mmCIF file of C-alpha atoms and ligand atoms in Angstrom:
data_model
loop_
_atom_site.group_PDB
_atom_site.id
_atom_site.type_symbol
_atom_site.label_atom_id
_atom_site.label_comp_id
_atom_site.label_asym_id
_atom_site.label_seq_id
_atom_site.Cartn_x
_atom_site.Cartn_y
_atom_site.Cartn_z
ATOM 1 C CA MET A 7 -6.458 -25.881 7.978
ATOM 2 C CA GLU A 8 -3.782 -23.175 9.176
ATOM 3 C CA ILE A 9 -1.543 -21.513 6.160
ATOM 4 C CA LYS A 10 1.917 -21.800 6.162
ATOM 5 C CA ALA A 11 3.763 -19.437 4.882
ATOM 6 C CA GLU A 12 6.219 -21.485 2.711
ATOM 7 C CA GLU A 13 3.269 -22.942 1.005
ATOM 8 C CA ILE A 14 2.587 -19.423 -0.260
ATOM 9 C CA LYS A 15 6.554 -18.858 -0.823
ATOM 10 C CA GLN A 16 5.924 -21.750 -2.832
ATOM 11 C CA CYS A 17 3.717 -20.735 -5.132
ATOM 12 C CA ALA A 18 5.700 -19.900 -8.336
ATOM 13 C CA ASN A 19 2.441 -17.317 -9.466
ATOM 14 C CA LYS A 20 1.918 -15.665 -6.114
ATOM 15 C CA PRO A 21 1.991 -12.005 -6.324
ATOM 16 C CA ARG A 22 4.558 -9.891 -6.284
ATOM 17 C CA HIS A 23 3.268 -6.872 -5.688
ATOM 18 C CA VAL A 24 0.398 -6.661 -3.066
ATOM 19 C CA ALA A 25 -1.847 -3.275 -2.534
ATOM 20 C CA ILE A 26 -3.933 -2.789 0.830
ATOM 21 C CA ILE A 27 -6.327 -0.514 1.547
ATOM 22 C CA LEU A 28 -6.985 -0.930 5.666
ATOM 23 C CA ASP A 29 -9.985 -0.337 6.710
ATOM 24 C CA GLY A 30 -11.992 -0.743 9.593
ATOM 25 C CA ASN A 31 -10.117 0.910 12.496
ATOM 26 C CA GLY A 32 -12.718 3.064 13.336
ATOM 27 C CA ARG A 33 -15.742 0.551 12.752
ATOM 28 C CA TRP A 34 -12.995 -1.987 15.400
ATOM 29 C CA ALA A 35 -13.215 0.559 17.884
ATOM 30 C CA LYS A 36 -16.330 1.368 18.537
ATOM 31 C CA LYS A 37 -17.883 -2.041 18.413
ATOM 32 C CA ARG A 38 -15.962 -1.993 21.469
ATOM 33 C CA GLY A 39 -17.171 1.260 22.357
ATOM 34 C CA LEU A 40 -13.539 2.826 22.505
ATOM 35 C CA PRO A 41 -12.328 6.073 20.750
ATOM 36 C CA ARG A 42 -11.676 6.011 16.716
ATOM 37 C CA THR A 43 -7.939 6.280 18.267
ATOM 38 C CA MET A 44 -7.665 2.641 19.350
ATOM 39 C CA GLY A 45 -8.530 1.383 16.526
ATOM 40 C CA HIS A 46 -5.962 2.583 14.761
ATOM 41 C CA ASN A 47 -3.226 2.175 17.905
ATOM 42 C CA GLU A 48 -4.748 -1.558 16.986
ATOM 43 C CA GLY A 49 -3.959 -0.903 12.762
ATOM 44 C CA VAL A 50 -0.653 -0.216 13.388
ATOM 45 C CA LYS A 51 0.264 -3.910 15.456
ATOM 46 C CA ASN A 52 -1.156 -5.109 13.089
ATOM 47 C CA VAL A 53 0.743 -3.800 10.135
ATOM 48 C CA LYS A 54 3.372 -5.354 11.965
ATOM 49 C CA GLU A 55 1.924 -8.442 11.469
ATOM 50 C CA ILE A 56 1.213 -8.323 8.157
ATOM 51 C CA VAL A 57 4.297 -7.161 7.005
ATOM 52 C CA THR A 58 6.341 -9.519 8.753
ATOM 53 C CA ALA A 59 3.999 -12.425 6.958
ATOM 54 C CA SER A 60 4.676 -10.628 3.716
ATOM 55 C CA ALA A 61 8.478 -11.046 4.453
ATOM 56 C CA GLU A 62 7.923 -14.775 4.991
ATOM 57 C CA ALA A 63 5.272 -15.783 2.116
ATOM 58 C CA GLY A 64 8.204 -14.435 -0.307
ATOM 59 C CA ILE A 65 6.276 -10.986 -0.851
ATOM 60 C CA ARG A 66 8.748 -8.316 -2.881
ATOM 61 C CA TYR A 67 6.094 -5.310 -2.982
ATOM 62 C CA LEU A 68 3.479 -4.583 0.057
ATOM 63 C CA THR A 69 2.094 -0.923 -0.279
ATOM 64 C CA ILE A 70 -0.173 0.432 2.563
ATOM 65 C CA TYR A 71 -2.763 2.760 2.381
ATOM 66 C CA ALA A 72 -2.195 4.379 5.656
ATOM 67 C CA PHE A 73 -3.337 8.407 5.209
ATOM 68 C CA SER A 74 -5.017 9.368 2.207
ATOM 69 C CA LYS A 75 -5.517 13.153 1.005
ATOM 70 C CA GLN A 76 -9.026 13.186 1.919
ATOM 71 C CA ASN A 77 -8.391 12.011 5.565
ATOM 72 C CA TRP A 78 -6.682 15.835 6.652
ATOM 73 C CA SER A 79 -11.003 16.172 6.649
ATOM 74 C CA ARG A 80 -11.513 14.387 9.393
ATOM 75 C CA PRO A 81 -11.617 15.732 12.763
ATOM 76 C CA SER A 82 -8.819 17.429 14.574
ATOM 77 C CA ASP A 83 -8.039 15.295 16.979
ATOM 78 C CA GLU A 84 -8.202 11.977 15.486
ATOM 79 C CA VAL A 85 -6.060 13.675 12.510
ATOM 80 C CA GLY A 86 -3.626 14.660 15.119
ATOM 81 C CA THR A 87 -3.605 11.524 17.148
ATOM 82 C CA ILE A 88 -3.053 9.812 13.857
ATOM 83 C CA MET A 89 0.229 12.090 13.340
ATOM 84 C CA SER A 90 1.183 11.623 17.184
ATOM 85 C CA LEU A 91 1.382 6.994 15.834
ATOM 86 C CA LEU A 92 2.680 7.708 12.378
ATOM 87 C CA ASN A 93 5.805 9.848 14.580
ATOM 88 C CA ALA A 94 6.142 7.049 16.958
ATOM 89 C CA THR A 95 5.624 4.304 14.959
ATOM 90 C CA ALA A 96 8.431 5.675 12.602
ATOM 91 C CA ARG A 97 10.730 6.434 14.977
ATOM 92 C CA LYS A 98 10.163 2.726 16.975
ATOM 93 C CA GLU A 99 10.063 0.698 14.031
ATOM 94 C CA ILE A 100 12.280 2.059 10.836
ATOM 95 C CA ASN A 101 15.527 0.565 12.862
ATOM 96 C CA GLU A 102 13.711 -2.795 13.262
ATOM 97 C CA LEU A 103 13.159 -2.866 9.047
ATOM 98 C CA HIS A 104 16.313 -1.767 8.620
ATOM 99 C CA ARG A 105 17.750 -4.727 10.367
ATOM 100 C CA ASN A 106 15.314 -7.265 8.758
ATOM 101 C CA ASN A 107 16.456 -6.332 5.429
ATOM 102 C CA VAL A 108 12.985 -4.613 4.139
ATOM 103 C CA CYS A 109 13.194 -1.228 1.997
ATOM 104 C CA LEU A 110 10.717 1.211 3.074
ATOM 105 C CA ARG A 111 9.475 3.677 0.518
ATOM 106 C CA ILE A 112 7.250 6.739 0.919
ATOM 107 C CA ILE A 113 4.230 7.645 -1.597
ATOM 108 C CA GLY A 114 1.884 10.614 -1.293
ATOM 109 C CA ASP A 115 2.028 14.664 -0.844
ATOM 110 C CA LYS A 116 5.050 14.681 1.320
ATOM 111 C CA ASN A 117 4.662 18.810 1.316
ATOM 112 C CA ASP A 118 1.519 17.779 3.968
ATOM 113 C CA LEU A 119 3.291 15.954 6.220
ATOM 114 C CA PRO A 120 4.064 17.829 9.355
ATOM 115 C CA ALA A 121 8.321 18.407 9.487
ATOM 116 C CA GLU A 122 9.501 15.853 11.857
ATOM 117 C CA ALA A 123 7.358 13.454 10.506
ATOM 118 C CA ARG A 124 8.957 13.792 7.322
ATOM 119 C CA LYS A 125 12.047 14.068 8.637
ATOM 120 C CA ILE A 126 11.878 10.950 9.916
ATOM 121 C CA LEU A 127 10.609 8.746 7.035
ATOM 122 C CA GLU A 128 13.406 10.047 4.884
ATOM 123 C CA ASN A 129 16.063 9.090 6.830
ATOM 124 C CA GLY A 130 14.745 6.255 6.819
ATOM 125 C CA GLU A 131 13.721 6.028 2.922
ATOM 126 C CA ALA A 132 17.584 6.679 2.804
ATOM 127 C CA LEU A 133 19.166 4.169 5.588
ATOM 128 C CA THR A 134 17.227 1.050 3.770
ATOM 129 C CA ARG A 135 17.160 2.269 0.342
ATOM 130 C CA ASP A 136 20.074 -0.669 -1.057
ATOM 131 C CA ASN A 137 17.509 -3.490 1.541
ATOM 132 C CA THR A 138 15.809 -6.620 -0.492
ATOM 133 C CA LEU A 139 14.305 -8.507 1.204
ATOM 134 C CA LEU A 140 11.101 -6.291 0.692
ATOM 135 C CA THR A 141 10.011 -3.429 -0.273
ATOM 136 C CA LEU A 142 7.233 -1.707 1.979
ATOM 137 C CA ILE A 143 5.650 1.599 0.205
ATOM 138 C CA VAL A 144 4.151 3.575 2.692
ATOM 139 C CA ALA A 145 0.805 5.703 1.232
ATOM 140 C CA LEU A 146 0.666 8.890 3.118
ATOM 141 C CA SER A 147 -1.051 12.103 2.262
ATOM 142 C CA TYR A 148 -1.600 9.868 -1.023
ATOM 143 C CA SER A 149 -4.643 10.373 -3.744
ATOM 144 C CA SER A 150 -4.103 8.644 -7.185
ATOM 145 C CA ARG A 151 -5.422 11.801 -9.000
ATOM 146 C CA ASP A 152 -3.630 14.444 -7.343
ATOM 147 C CA GLU A 153 0.023 12.134 -7.695
ATOM 148 C CA ILE A 154 -1.005 11.540 -11.678
ATOM 149 C CA LEU A 155 -1.732 15.598 -11.637
ATOM 150 C CA ARG A 156 1.989 16.631 -10.212
ATOM 151 C CA ALA A 157 3.315 13.646 -12.638
ATOM 152 C CA VAL A 158 1.080 15.507 -15.224
ATOM 153 C CA ARG A 159 2.265 18.733 -14.619
ATOM 154 C CA SER A 160 6.401 17.727 -14.453
ATOM 155 C CA LEU A 161 5.955 16.892 -17.652
ATOM 156 C CA ALA A 162 4.185 20.070 -19.066
ATOM 157 C CA GLU A 163 6.506 21.792 -17.322
ATOM 158 C CA ASP A 164 9.425 20.018 -18.944
ATOM 159 C CA SER A 165 7.675 20.454 -22.550
ATOM 160 C CA ARG A 166 7.280 24.343 -21.870
ATOM 161 C CA LYS A 167 11.165 24.304 -21.332
ATOM 162 C CA GLY A 168 11.678 21.694 -24.262
ATOM 163 C CA ILE A 169 13.613 19.618 -22.099
ATOM 164 C CA THR A 170 10.963 16.879 -23.778
ATOM 165 C CA ASP A 171 8.432 16.561 -26.627
ATOM 166 C CA PRO A 172 4.984 15.905 -25.968
ATOM 167 C CA GLY A 173 4.552 13.772 -28.861
ATOM 168 C CA GLN A 174 7.234 11.257 -27.117
ATOM 169 C CA ILE A 175 5.094 10.637 -23.736
ATOM 170 C CA ASP A 176 4.360 7.368 -23.205
ATOM 171 C CA GLU A 177 3.280 4.947 -20.505
ATOM 172 C CA THR A 178 6.817 4.505 -19.280
ATOM 173 C CA LEU A 179 7.760 7.991 -19.283
ATOM 174 C CA PHE A 180 4.227 9.242 -17.220
ATOM 175 C CA GLU A 181 4.627 6.204 -15.068
ATOM 176 C CA SER A 182 8.418 7.645 -14.232
ATOM 177 C CA ARG A 183 7.329 10.578 -12.700
ATOM 178 C CA LEU A 184 4.425 8.713 -10.307
ATOM 179 C CA ASP A 185 5.698 8.342 -6.969
ATOM 180 C CA THR A 186 5.455 5.068 -7.170
ATOM 181 C CA ALA A 187 8.500 5.017 -10.162
ATOM 182 C CA GLY A 188 10.380 2.082 -10.529
ATOM 183 C CA ILE A 189 7.548 -0.388 -8.462
ATOM 184 C CA PRO A 190 6.510 -3.260 -10.475
ATOM 185 C CA ASP A 191 1.940 -2.337 -10.621
ATOM 186 C CA PRO A 192 0.381 -4.334 -7.278
ATOM 187 C CA ASP A 193 -0.388 -7.901 -8.806
ATOM 188 C CA LEU A 194 -3.173 -7.818 -5.954
ATOM 189 C CA VAL A 195 -5.394 -4.876 -4.261
ATOM 190 C CA ILE A 196 -7.430 -5.920 -0.447
ATOM 191 C CA ARG A 197 -9.383 -3.913 0.620
ATOM 192 C CA THR A 198 -11.110 -4.955 4.165
ATOM 193 C CA SER A 199 -14.043 -3.553 6.201
ATOM 194 C CA GLY A 200 -16.617 -4.857 3.632
ATOM 195 C CA GLU A 201 -16.837 -2.121 1.491
ATOM 196 C CA PHE A 202 -16.134 -2.184 -2.272
ATOM 197 C CA ARG A 203 -14.552 0.460 -3.401
ATOM 198 C CA ILE A 204 -10.936 1.580 -4.258
ATOM 199 C CA SER A 205 -10.780 5.417 -2.388
ATOM 200 C CA ASN A 206 -8.685 7.140 -5.158
ATOM 201 C CA TYR A 207 -5.469 4.312 -4.759
ATOM 202 C CA LEU A 208 -3.356 3.546 -7.024
ATOM 203 C CA LEU A 209 -5.491 4.403 -9.894
ATOM 204 C CA TRP A 210 -3.299 3.998 -12.881
ATOM 205 C CA GLN A 211 -1.166 1.243 -11.546
ATOM 206 C CA SER A 212 -3.687 -0.995 -10.228
ATOM 207 C CA ALA A 213 -5.344 -1.014 -14.602
ATOM 208 C CA TYR A 214 -4.610 -4.822 -14.120
ATOM 209 C CA ALA A 215 -5.068 -5.903 -10.880
ATOM 210 C CA GLU A 216 -6.528 -8.363 -9.240
ATOM 211 C CA PHE A 217 -8.556 -7.643 -6.782
ATOM 212 C CA PHE A 218 -10.089 -9.139 -3.452
ATOM 213 C CA PHE A 219 -12.273 -7.580 -0.643
ATOM 214 C CA ALA A 220 -12.732 -9.378 3.213
ATOM 215 C CA LYS A 221 -14.864 -8.357 5.388
ATOM 216 C CA GLU A 222 -13.113 -8.177 8.197
ATOM 217 C CA LEU A 223 -12.445 -5.021 10.164
ATOM 218 C CA TRP A 224 -8.625 -4.479 9.011
ATOM 219 C CA PRO A 225 -6.942 -4.662 12.918
ATOM 220 C CA ASP A 226 -9.033 -8.271 12.271
ATOM 221 C CA PHE A 227 -7.397 -9.531 9.324
ATOM 222 C CA HIS A 228 -4.528 -11.239 10.580
ATOM 223 C CA ARG A 229 -1.617 -13.229 8.880
ATOM 224 C CA GLN A 230 -3.986 -16.406 8.211
ATOM 225 C CA GLU A 231 -6.903 -14.103 6.960
ATOM 226 C CA TYR A 232 -4.466 -12.255 4.675
ATOM 227 C CA TYR A 233 -2.754 -15.916 3.529
ATOM 228 C CA ARG A 234 -6.172 -17.392 2.259
ATOM 229 C CA ALA A 235 -6.596 -13.786 -0.368
ATOM 230 C CA LEU A 236 -2.706 -14.836 -1.148
ATOM 231 C CA LEU A 237 -4.074 -18.202 -2.271
ATOM 232 C CA ASP A 238 -7.619 -17.117 -3.625
ATOM 233 C CA TYR A 239 -4.693 -14.971 -6.017
ATOM 234 C CA THR A 240 -2.950 -17.980 -7.277
ATOM 235 C CA LYS A 241 -5.936 -19.772 -8.957
ATOM 236 C CA ARG A 242 -6.884 -16.704 -10.581
ATOM 237 C CA GLU A 243 -5.918 -16.557 -14.852
ATOM 238 C CA ARG A 244 -4.858 -13.622 -15.447
ATOM 239 C CA ARG A 245 -5.472 -12.222 -19.157
ATOM 240 C CA PHE A 246 -4.553 -9.001 -19.730
ATOM 241 C CA GLY A 247 -6.701 -8.702 -22.729
ATOM 242 C CA LYS A 248 -5.717 -12.275 -24.242
ATOM 243 C CA THR A 249 -8.353 -14.567 -24.591
ATOM 244 C CA SER A 250 -7.710 -18.216 -21.904
ATOM 245 C CA GLU A 251 -6.375 -20.165 -24.401
ATOM 246 C CA GLN A 252 -3.464 -17.235 -25.205
ATOM 247 C CA VAL A 253 -2.955 -17.234 -21.466
ATOM 248 C CA THR A 254 -2.862 -21.256 -20.383
ATOM 249 C CA PRO A 255 -2.068 -22.624 -23.829
HETATM 250 C C1 IPE B 13 -8.812 2.871 8.039
HETATM 251 O O1 IPE B 13 -10.001 3.067 8.764
HETATM 252 C C2 IPE B 13 -7.472 4.545 8.565
HETATM 253 C C3 IPE B 13 -7.703 5.106 7.613
HETATM 254 C C4 IPE B 13 -8.320 5.580 6.990
HETATM 255 C C5 IPE B 13 -6.511 5.957 8.568
HETATM 256 P P1 IPE B 13 -10.553 3.648 8.871
HETATM 257 O O2 IPE B 13 -10.302 4.804 10.186
HETATM 258 O O3 IPE B 13 -11.815 4.212 8.250
HETATM 259 O O4 IPE B 13 -12.015 2.996 9.918
HETATM 260 P P2 IPE B 13 -13.334 2.912 9.814
HETATM 261 O O5 IPE B 13 -13.404 2.687 7.962
HETATM 262 O O6 IPE B 13 -14.192 4.749 9.800
HETATM 263 O O7 IPE B 13 -14.051 1.810 10.042
HETATM 264 C C1 IPE B 14 -9.090 5.087 2.936
HETATM 265 O O1 IPE B 14 -10.274 4.700 3.406
HETATM 266 C C2 IPE B 14 -8.030 5.620 2.631
HETATM 267 C C3 IPE B 14 -7.399 4.849 3.979
HETATM 268 C C4 IPE B 14 -7.219 3.436 3.748
HETATM 269 C C5 IPE B 14 -6.057 5.333 4.349
HETATM 270 P P1 IPE B 14 -11.913 5.812 4.111
HETATM 271 O O2 IPE B 14 -12.336 4.817 5.146
HETATM 272 O O3 IPE B 14 -10.839 6.932 4.139
HETATM 273 O O4 IPE B 14 -11.941 5.771 2.566
HETATM 274 P P2 IPE B 14 -13.542 5.852 2.699
HETATM 275 O O5 IPE B 14 -14.100 7.178 2.841
HETATM 276 O O6 IPE B 14 -14.701 5.178 2.553
HETATM 277 O O7 IPE B 14 -13.297 5.662 0.684
HETATM 278 MG MG1 MG B 15 -12.712 3.925 6.428
#
């Protein structure tokens, strides 16, 4: 049975923040005898579909893992094509995101990005910052361990200068130094392509997230597959360390 966006939207316990590890572009292409870069092209098309599907289902935050810090070690022609695709997609899509009231945020080490792509993305963040329908967070040159280390360094620097007392460093202060500052933790983390691993994604933020592992490769993970994952989430009981009786008295 087809799941309609409205059905998810009406669920009081739908996830507020969905974070996706979009994996399997290369295998999608290989299965068809195509170069891996064709898989990335197809993957971008699917990102558009899932962004729209999220907005229509009333999801407030969507984070997509588009490129990890470790992905820089792939063959240089693949990295080059991904960066060109990023550039072209950002140029083409940012105005549409803005028209659709979507706010764009980039997480990851922006210093690693080619200057032009960085400029387009930062302009996009500034343009869309007050939009309220959906916040689309794109993880680029992202590594959760690196993000945590950068936060630790900035707090250590403040302590050295005497601005912060190390004893006062709590979860709230620490989180304010992460790239995701101000963004609520993900409720649901989805990974496609049948791999069961986290690959350096949102390690701090996912402390109490629910996980959904889909067998489909990312370019095949369409709206219906996505909505099935969202519905699955609504049936779960999140306990945050409490007993079942405490959370549903
Ligand atoms: C995900 O697809 C996209 C990126 C990591 C950039 P992959 O490129 O990892 O595809 P597989 O896992 O090799 O099939
Ligand atoms: C994780 O996928 C990173 C992104 C989706 C951007 P990878 O394909 O890089 O992860 P591993 O190497 O399978 O762990
Ligand atoms: Mg992969």
